[in-house]
Each structure stands twice: as C-alpha cells, then as structure tokens.
Short mmCIF file of N, CA and C in Angstrom, two decimals:
data_model
loop_
_atom_site.label_atom_id
_atom_site.label_comp_id
_atom_site.label_asym_id
_atom_site.label_seq_id
_atom_site.Cartn_x
_atom_site.Cartn_y
_atom_site.Cartn_z
N MET A 169 -2.92 3.96 -2.17
CA MET A 169 -3.08 5.05 -0.84
C MET A 169 -3.11 5.35 0.44
N SER A 170 -3.02 6.06 1.27
CA SER A 170 -3.04 5.89 2.68
C SER A 170 -4.18 6.15 3.25
N LEU A 171 -3.96 5.78 4.11
CA LEU A 171 -5.36 5.95 4.98
C LEU A 171 -5.71 7.51 5.34
N LEU A 172 -5.17 8.73 5.05
CA LEU A 172 -5.16 9.59 4.53
C LEU A 172 -6.07 9.82 3.31
N SER A 173 -6.36 9.16 2.23
CA SER A 173 -6.92 9.42 1.08
C SER A 173 -8.29 9.68 1.16
N PHE A 174 -9.04 9.96 2.25
CA PHE A 174 -10.37 10.25 2.86
C PHE A 174 -10.10 12.03 2.42
N TYR A 175 -8.97 12.54 2.53
CA TYR A 175 -8.93 14.03 2.51
C TYR A 175 -9.15 14.35 1.00
N PRO A 176 -8.47 13.96 -0.44
CA PRO A 176 -9.26 14.60 -1.58
C PRO A 176 -10.18 13.66 -2.09
N LEU A 177 -10.61 12.87 -1.31
CA LEU A 177 -11.57 12.19 -2.01
C LEU A 177 -12.76 12.89 -1.30
N SER A 178 -12.78 13.68 0.02
CA SER A 178 -13.98 14.59 0.31
C SER A 178 -13.94 15.97 -0.55
N ILE A 179 -12.67 16.43 -1.04
CA ILE A 179 -12.98 17.17 -1.69
C ILE A 179 -13.68 16.88 -3.36
N ALA A 180 -13.27 15.89 -3.65
CA ALA A 180 -13.91 15.59 -4.92
C ALA A 180 -15.30 14.83 -4.80
N TRP A 181 -15.67 14.50 -3.71
CA TRP A 181 -17.24 14.60 -3.33
C TRP A 181 -17.75 15.79 -3.20
N LEU A 182 -17.04 16.83 -2.57
CA LEU A 182 -17.91 18.20 -2.57
C LEU A 182 -17.87 18.79 -3.80
N LEU A 183 -16.97 18.59 -4.59
CA LEU A 183 -17.18 19.10 -5.88
C LEU A 183 -17.91 17.87 -7.60
N ARG A 184 -18.35 17.39 -6.33
CA ARG A 184 -19.61 16.17 -7.40
C ARG A 184 -18.85 15.65 -8.11
N VAL A 185 -17.55 15.21 -8.23
CA VAL A 185 -16.92 14.15 -8.84
C VAL A 185 -17.28 12.89 -9.16
N LYS A 186 -18.05 12.07 -10.29
CA LYS A 186 -18.69 10.76 -9.73
C LYS A 186 -18.02 9.77 -9.60
N ALA A 187 -16.37 9.67 -9.98
CA ALA A 187 -15.79 8.14 -9.77
C ALA A 187 -14.94 8.85 -8.72
N ARG A 188 -14.95 8.34 -7.67
CA ARG A 188 -14.06 8.40 -6.58
C ARG A 188 -13.79 7.41 -6.09
N ILE A 189 -12.13 7.06 -6.19
CA ILE A 189 -11.70 5.76 -5.80
C ILE A 189 -10.78 5.76 -4.44
N ALA A 190 -11.12 4.79 -4.02
CA ALA A 190 -10.12 4.77 -2.68
C ALA A 190 -9.24 3.08 -3.07
N HIS A 191 -7.89 3.53 -3.01
CA HIS A 191 -7.23 2.34 -3.37
C HIS A 191 -6.15 1.74 -2.29
N ALA A 192 -6.52 0.87 -1.87
CA ALA A 192 -5.55 0.04 -0.39
C ALA A 192 -4.13 -0.50 -1.19
N HIS A 193 -3.92 0.00 -0.26
CA HIS A 193 -1.99 -0.47 -0.58
C HIS A 193 -1.54 -0.96 0.65
N ILE A 194 -2.11 -1.02 2.21
CA ILE A 194 -1.89 -1.53 2.97
C ILE A 194 -2.81 -2.56 3.87
N ALA A 195 -2.24 -3.63 4.29
CA ALA A 195 -3.09 -4.41 5.53
C ALA A 195 -2.93 -4.32 6.69
N GLN A 196 -2.56 -3.32 7.35
CA GLN A 196 -2.36 -3.02 8.73
C GLN A 196 -2.26 -1.72 9.07
N ASP A 197 -2.58 -1.37 10.69
CA ASP A 197 -2.56 0.10 11.08
C ASP A 197 -0.71 0.65 10.95
N ASN A 198 -1.24 1.78 10.41
CA ASN A 198 0.05 2.51 10.23
C ASN A 198 -0.09 4.32 11.18
N VAL A 199 -1.02 4.08 11.91
CA VAL A 199 -1.08 5.28 12.61
C VAL A 199 -1.81 4.54 13.90
N ASN A 200 -2.52 5.16 15.00
CA ASN A 200 -2.45 5.19 15.94
C ASN A 200 -4.13 4.30 15.50
N PRO A 201 -4.36 3.36 16.19
CA PRO A 201 -5.48 2.43 16.01
C PRO A 201 -6.97 3.06 15.95
N HIS A 202 -7.21 4.05 16.69
CA HIS A 202 -8.27 4.78 17.07
C HIS A 202 -8.53 5.64 15.67
N LEU A 203 -7.40 6.46 15.34
CA LEU A 203 -7.54 7.22 14.42
C LEU A 203 -7.60 6.72 12.86
N ALA A 204 -7.52 5.37 12.98
CA ALA A 204 -6.91 4.10 11.26
C ALA A 204 -8.50 3.68 11.21
N LYS A 205 -9.49 3.65 12.31
CA LYS A 205 -10.71 3.27 12.29
C LYS A 205 -11.61 4.15 12.01
N ILE A 206 -11.27 5.74 12.27
CA ILE A 206 -12.16 6.63 11.62
C ILE A 206 -11.58 7.43 10.39
N PHE A 207 -10.36 7.02 10.32
CA PHE A 207 -10.14 7.15 8.98
C PHE A 207 -10.57 6.17 7.71
N LYS A 208 -10.58 4.95 7.92
CA LYS A 208 -11.15 4.18 7.54
C LYS A 208 -12.58 4.29 6.94
N ARG A 209 -13.27 4.67 8.22
CA ARG A 209 -14.93 5.09 7.89
C ARG A 209 -14.92 6.19 6.69
N LEU A 210 -14.34 7.14 6.94
CA LEU A 210 -14.11 8.48 6.07
C LEU A 210 -14.36 7.92 4.47
N ASN A 211 -13.02 7.25 4.49
CA ASN A 211 -13.02 6.84 3.28
C ASN A 211 -13.96 6.28 2.70
N LEU A 212 -14.58 5.32 3.47
CA LEU A 212 -15.76 4.14 2.63
C LEU A 212 -16.86 5.56 2.14
N ILE A 213 -16.72 6.46 3.08
CA ILE A 213 -18.16 7.87 3.09
C ILE A 213 -17.85 8.27 1.86
N PHE A 214 -16.78 8.75 1.56
CA PHE A 214 -16.18 9.39 0.42
C PHE A 214 -15.99 9.16 -1.14
N ALA A 215 -15.61 7.83 -0.63
CA ALA A 215 -15.19 6.78 -1.99
C ALA A 215 -16.61 6.38 -2.57
N ASN A 216 -16.50 6.01 -3.99
CA ASN A 216 -17.89 5.24 -4.50
C ASN A 216 -17.57 3.89 -5.43
N HIS A 217 -15.83 3.80 -5.53
CA HIS A 217 -15.12 2.70 -5.76
C HIS A 217 -14.44 2.46 -5.47
N TYR A 218 -14.00 0.96 -5.00
CA TYR A 218 -13.22 0.35 -3.73
C TYR A 218 -12.19 -0.74 -4.90
N ILE A 219 -10.47 -0.36 -4.66
CA ILE A 219 -9.66 -1.04 -5.12
C ILE A 219 -8.47 -1.33 -4.40
N ALA A 220 -8.48 -2.63 -4.28
CA ALA A 220 -7.16 -3.26 -3.63
C ALA A 220 -5.84 -3.77 -4.18
N CYS A 221 -4.84 -3.61 -4.20
CA CYS A 221 -3.75 -4.23 -4.13
C CYS A 221 -3.57 -5.70 -4.33
N GLY A 222 -4.07 -6.08 -3.35
CA GLY A 222 -4.34 -7.38 -2.61
C GLY A 222 -5.55 -7.88 -1.83
N GLN A 223 -5.54 -9.16 -1.72
CA GLN A 223 -7.16 -9.30 -0.51
C GLN A 223 -6.60 -8.87 0.60
N ALA A 224 -5.64 -9.21 1.31
CA ALA A 224 -5.28 -8.59 2.81
C ALA A 224 -5.25 -6.83 2.77
N ALA A 225 -4.94 -6.10 1.84
CA ALA A 225 -5.50 -4.68 1.79
C ALA A 225 -6.69 -4.63 1.48
N GLY A 226 -7.55 -5.19 0.99
CA GLY A 226 -8.94 -4.77 0.54
C GLY A 226 -9.43 -5.00 1.78
N GLU A 227 -9.67 -6.28 2.69
CA GLU A 227 -10.35 -6.82 3.72
C GLU A 227 -10.03 -5.42 4.59
N TYR A 228 -8.54 -5.12 4.63
CA TYR A 228 -8.14 -4.28 5.98
C TYR A 228 -9.14 -2.63 5.49
N LEU A 229 -9.06 -2.03 4.68
CA LEU A 229 -9.59 -0.73 4.20
C LEU A 229 -11.40 -1.00 3.73
N PHE A 230 -11.53 -2.17 3.51
CA PHE A 230 -12.74 -1.83 3.06
C PHE A 230 -13.96 -2.84 3.33
N ASN A 231 -13.27 -3.30 4.86
CA ASN A 231 -14.06 -3.91 6.01
C ASN A 231 -15.46 -4.23 5.79
N GLY A 232 -15.30 -5.46 4.65
CA GLY A 232 -16.95 -6.36 3.91
C GLY A 232 -17.18 -5.73 3.12
N HIS A 233 -17.05 -4.44 2.98
CA HIS A 233 -17.41 -3.90 1.28
C HIS A 233 -16.90 -4.71 0.43
N ASP A 234 -17.31 -4.41 -0.88
CA ASP A 234 -17.06 -5.57 -2.00
C ASP A 234 -16.06 -4.53 -2.15
N PHE A 235 -15.15 -4.93 -3.12
CA PHE A 235 -13.70 -4.21 -4.22
C PHE A 235 -13.29 -4.93 -5.19
N VAL A 236 -12.41 -4.45 -5.79
CA VAL A 236 -11.86 -5.14 -6.65
C VAL A 236 -10.18 -4.88 -6.35
N ILE A 237 -9.66 -6.21 -7.14
CA ILE A 237 -8.48 -6.15 -6.80
C ILE A 237 -7.59 -6.36 -7.83
N MET A 238 -6.50 -5.28 -7.96
CA MET A 238 -5.55 -4.82 -8.89
C MET A 238 -4.14 -5.28 -8.76
N TYR A 239 -3.83 -6.02 -9.23
CA TYR A 239 -2.40 -6.40 -8.49
C TYR A 239 -1.51 -5.29 -9.00
N ASN A 240 -0.48 -5.50 -8.17
CA ASN A 240 1.09 -4.92 -8.92
C ASN A 240 1.13 -5.07 -10.45
N ALA A 241 1.74 -4.44 -10.89
CA ALA A 241 1.76 -4.50 -12.00
C ALA A 241 3.66 -5.28 -12.46
N ILE A 242 4.38 -5.55 -11.24
CA ILE A 242 5.85 -6.28 -11.37
C ILE A 242 5.89 -7.49 -10.78
N ASP A 243 6.22 -8.29 -11.31
CA ASP A 243 6.47 -9.72 -11.14
C ASP A 243 7.28 -9.65 -9.99
N GLN A 244 6.33 -9.88 -8.80
CA GLN A 244 7.43 -10.24 -7.55
C GLN A 244 8.40 -11.27 -7.57
N ASP A 245 8.08 -12.31 -8.14
CA ASP A 245 9.07 -13.15 -7.90
C ASP A 245 10.50 -12.64 -8.56
N LYS A 246 10.49 -11.98 -9.77
CA LYS A 246 11.57 -11.92 -9.80
C LYS A 246 12.36 -10.87 -9.52
N TYR A 247 12.04 -10.55 -8.03
CA TYR A 247 12.93 -10.11 -7.47
C TYR A 247 13.08 -10.70 -5.57
N LYS A 248 12.73 -11.84 -5.53
CA LYS A 248 12.62 -12.96 -4.37
C LYS A 248 14.03 -13.36 -4.02
N PHE A 249 14.65 -13.07 -2.77
CA PHE A 249 15.99 -13.51 -2.62
C PHE A 249 16.66 -14.41 -3.25
N ASP A 250 18.04 -14.87 -3.55
CA ASP A 250 18.69 -15.38 -4.47
C ASP A 250 19.73 -15.58 -3.68
N LEU A 251 20.23 -16.51 -3.20
CA LEU A 251 21.64 -16.53 -2.29
C LEU A 251 22.74 -16.24 -3.29
N GLU A 252 22.55 -17.13 -4.66
CA GLU A 252 23.66 -17.31 -5.79
C GLU A 252 23.81 -16.08 -6.15
N LYS A 253 22.66 -15.05 -6.67
CA LYS A 253 22.84 -13.87 -6.74
C LYS A 253 23.53 -12.58 -5.87
N ARG A 254 22.91 -12.91 -4.49
CA ARG A 254 23.66 -12.35 -3.40
C ARG A 254 25.48 -12.29 -3.37
N LYS A 255 25.73 -13.21 -3.40
CA LYS A 255 27.07 -13.87 -3.59
C LYS A 255 27.94 -13.06 -4.75
N GLY A 256 27.18 -13.57 -5.77
CA GLY A 256 27.74 -12.71 -7.40
C GLY A 256 27.82 -11.37 -7.07
N LEU A 257 27.05 -10.66 -6.77
CA LEU A 257 27.26 -9.26 -6.52
C LEU A 257 27.98 -8.64 -5.65
N ARG A 258 28.11 -9.37 -4.15
CA ARG A 258 28.93 -8.84 -3.30
C ARG A 258 30.38 -9.29 -3.81
N LYS A 259 30.69 -9.94 -4.72
CA LYS A 259 32.12 -10.42 -5.25
C LYS A 259 32.07 -9.37 -6.29
N LYS A 260 31.55 -8.90 -7.01
CA LYS A 260 31.75 -7.97 -8.06
C LYS A 260 31.79 -6.61 -7.44
N LEU A 261 31.01 -6.71 -6.48
CA LEU A 261 31.43 -5.10 -5.70
C LEU A 261 32.60 -4.87 -4.68
N GLY A 262 32.74 -6.33 -4.36
CA GLY A 262 33.77 -6.24 -3.42
C GLY A 262 33.72 -6.04 -1.99
N ILE A 263 32.39 -6.73 -1.58
CA ILE A 263 31.62 -6.49 -0.48
C ILE A 263 32.05 -7.83 0.23
N SER A 264 32.71 -8.08 1.52
CA SER A 264 32.82 -9.25 2.19
C SER A 264 31.82 -9.87 2.76
N ASP A 265 31.65 -10.94 3.11
CA ASP A 265 30.42 -12.01 3.78
C ASP A 265 29.98 -11.16 5.17
N GLU A 266 31.38 -10.54 5.62
CA GLU A 266 30.76 -9.98 7.31
C GLU A 266 30.38 -8.98 7.23
N THR A 267 30.32 -7.84 5.92
CA THR A 267 30.10 -6.63 5.79
C THR A 267 28.32 -6.72 5.73
N ILE A 268 27.45 -5.71 6.56
CA ILE A 268 26.13 -5.55 6.79
C ILE A 268 25.96 -5.01 5.59
N VAL A 269 24.57 -5.14 4.69
CA VAL A 269 24.63 -3.80 3.73
C VAL A 269 22.96 -3.53 3.72
N PHE A 270 22.88 -2.10 3.62
CA PHE A 270 21.14 -2.07 3.97
C PHE A 270 21.06 -1.28 2.90
N GLY A 271 19.67 -1.34 1.99
CA GLY A 271 19.28 -0.79 0.69
C GLY A 271 17.64 -0.91 1.23
N THR A 272 17.51 0.17 0.12
CA THR A 272 15.69 0.42 0.37
C THR A 272 15.26 0.97 -1.62
N LEU A 273 14.19 0.39 -1.47
CA LEU A 273 13.68 1.06 -2.97
C LEU A 273 12.38 1.42 -2.41
N GLY A 274 12.10 2.95 -2.98
CA GLY A 274 11.00 3.46 -2.22
C GLY A 274 11.43 4.44 -1.76
N ARG A 275 10.01 5.44 -0.82
CA ARG A 275 10.64 6.42 -0.41
C ARG A 275 10.76 6.31 1.06
N LEU A 276 11.56 6.89 1.83
CA LEU A 276 11.82 6.71 3.32
C LEU A 276 10.63 7.64 3.83
N THR A 277 9.68 7.51 5.12
CA THR A 277 8.69 9.01 5.55
C THR A 277 8.95 8.42 6.97
#
C-alpha cells in the first residue's frame, strides 16, 4: 500500500480492529518529503503489524521497527529483458528496430 495507508489504518484503530497491517511496497518518497515523514509516522502509529515486499521497502517505511518480508509471488527473473525474445516479438508483430515502443503493466496514476 502507499504512504496514505494510515487513513484506513486509523479507521480500523478507531473501530478497535485487532490486526492492522501496514504493507510497504515503495522504497523512496513519492510525495513531498515533509509529508512522507508525517505519513510514515502515522502508519507506524496506527498499524500493529508491519510487512514489506522487500528489505528496502521495509527499511524505508518502518524505519528501524521490526517487519516481516513477504516477497512478491511473481518470479521476476521470468520477465527480465531478453534480446532474442525482443527481436522475435518485433519480427512477429512487424515492428522495425527503429520504431520506439512504449508499454506498461499496471495502473498509471
């Protein structure tokens, strides 16, 4: 989740939800650094369990607090750049080497 996770976590805290999990997926500020500092602190206050998708994300969001790493379920090595696959796909789709191709997986916000 994002730095704004403190919002649903605070509501869960008010409703006395016993397990409130902050889950780190980012390893650098994606908002104003002053706001990031406040948001990170609020996440620490309202969550009582800390989980990260990797070491860097956990250290970024949880700043010295103990956290559990739960790696992404996708084998990232399967999707690493492969020049031969690139050439084959471009040939199959009729895309020249000079053509710039943009693509994305996920949401654009």
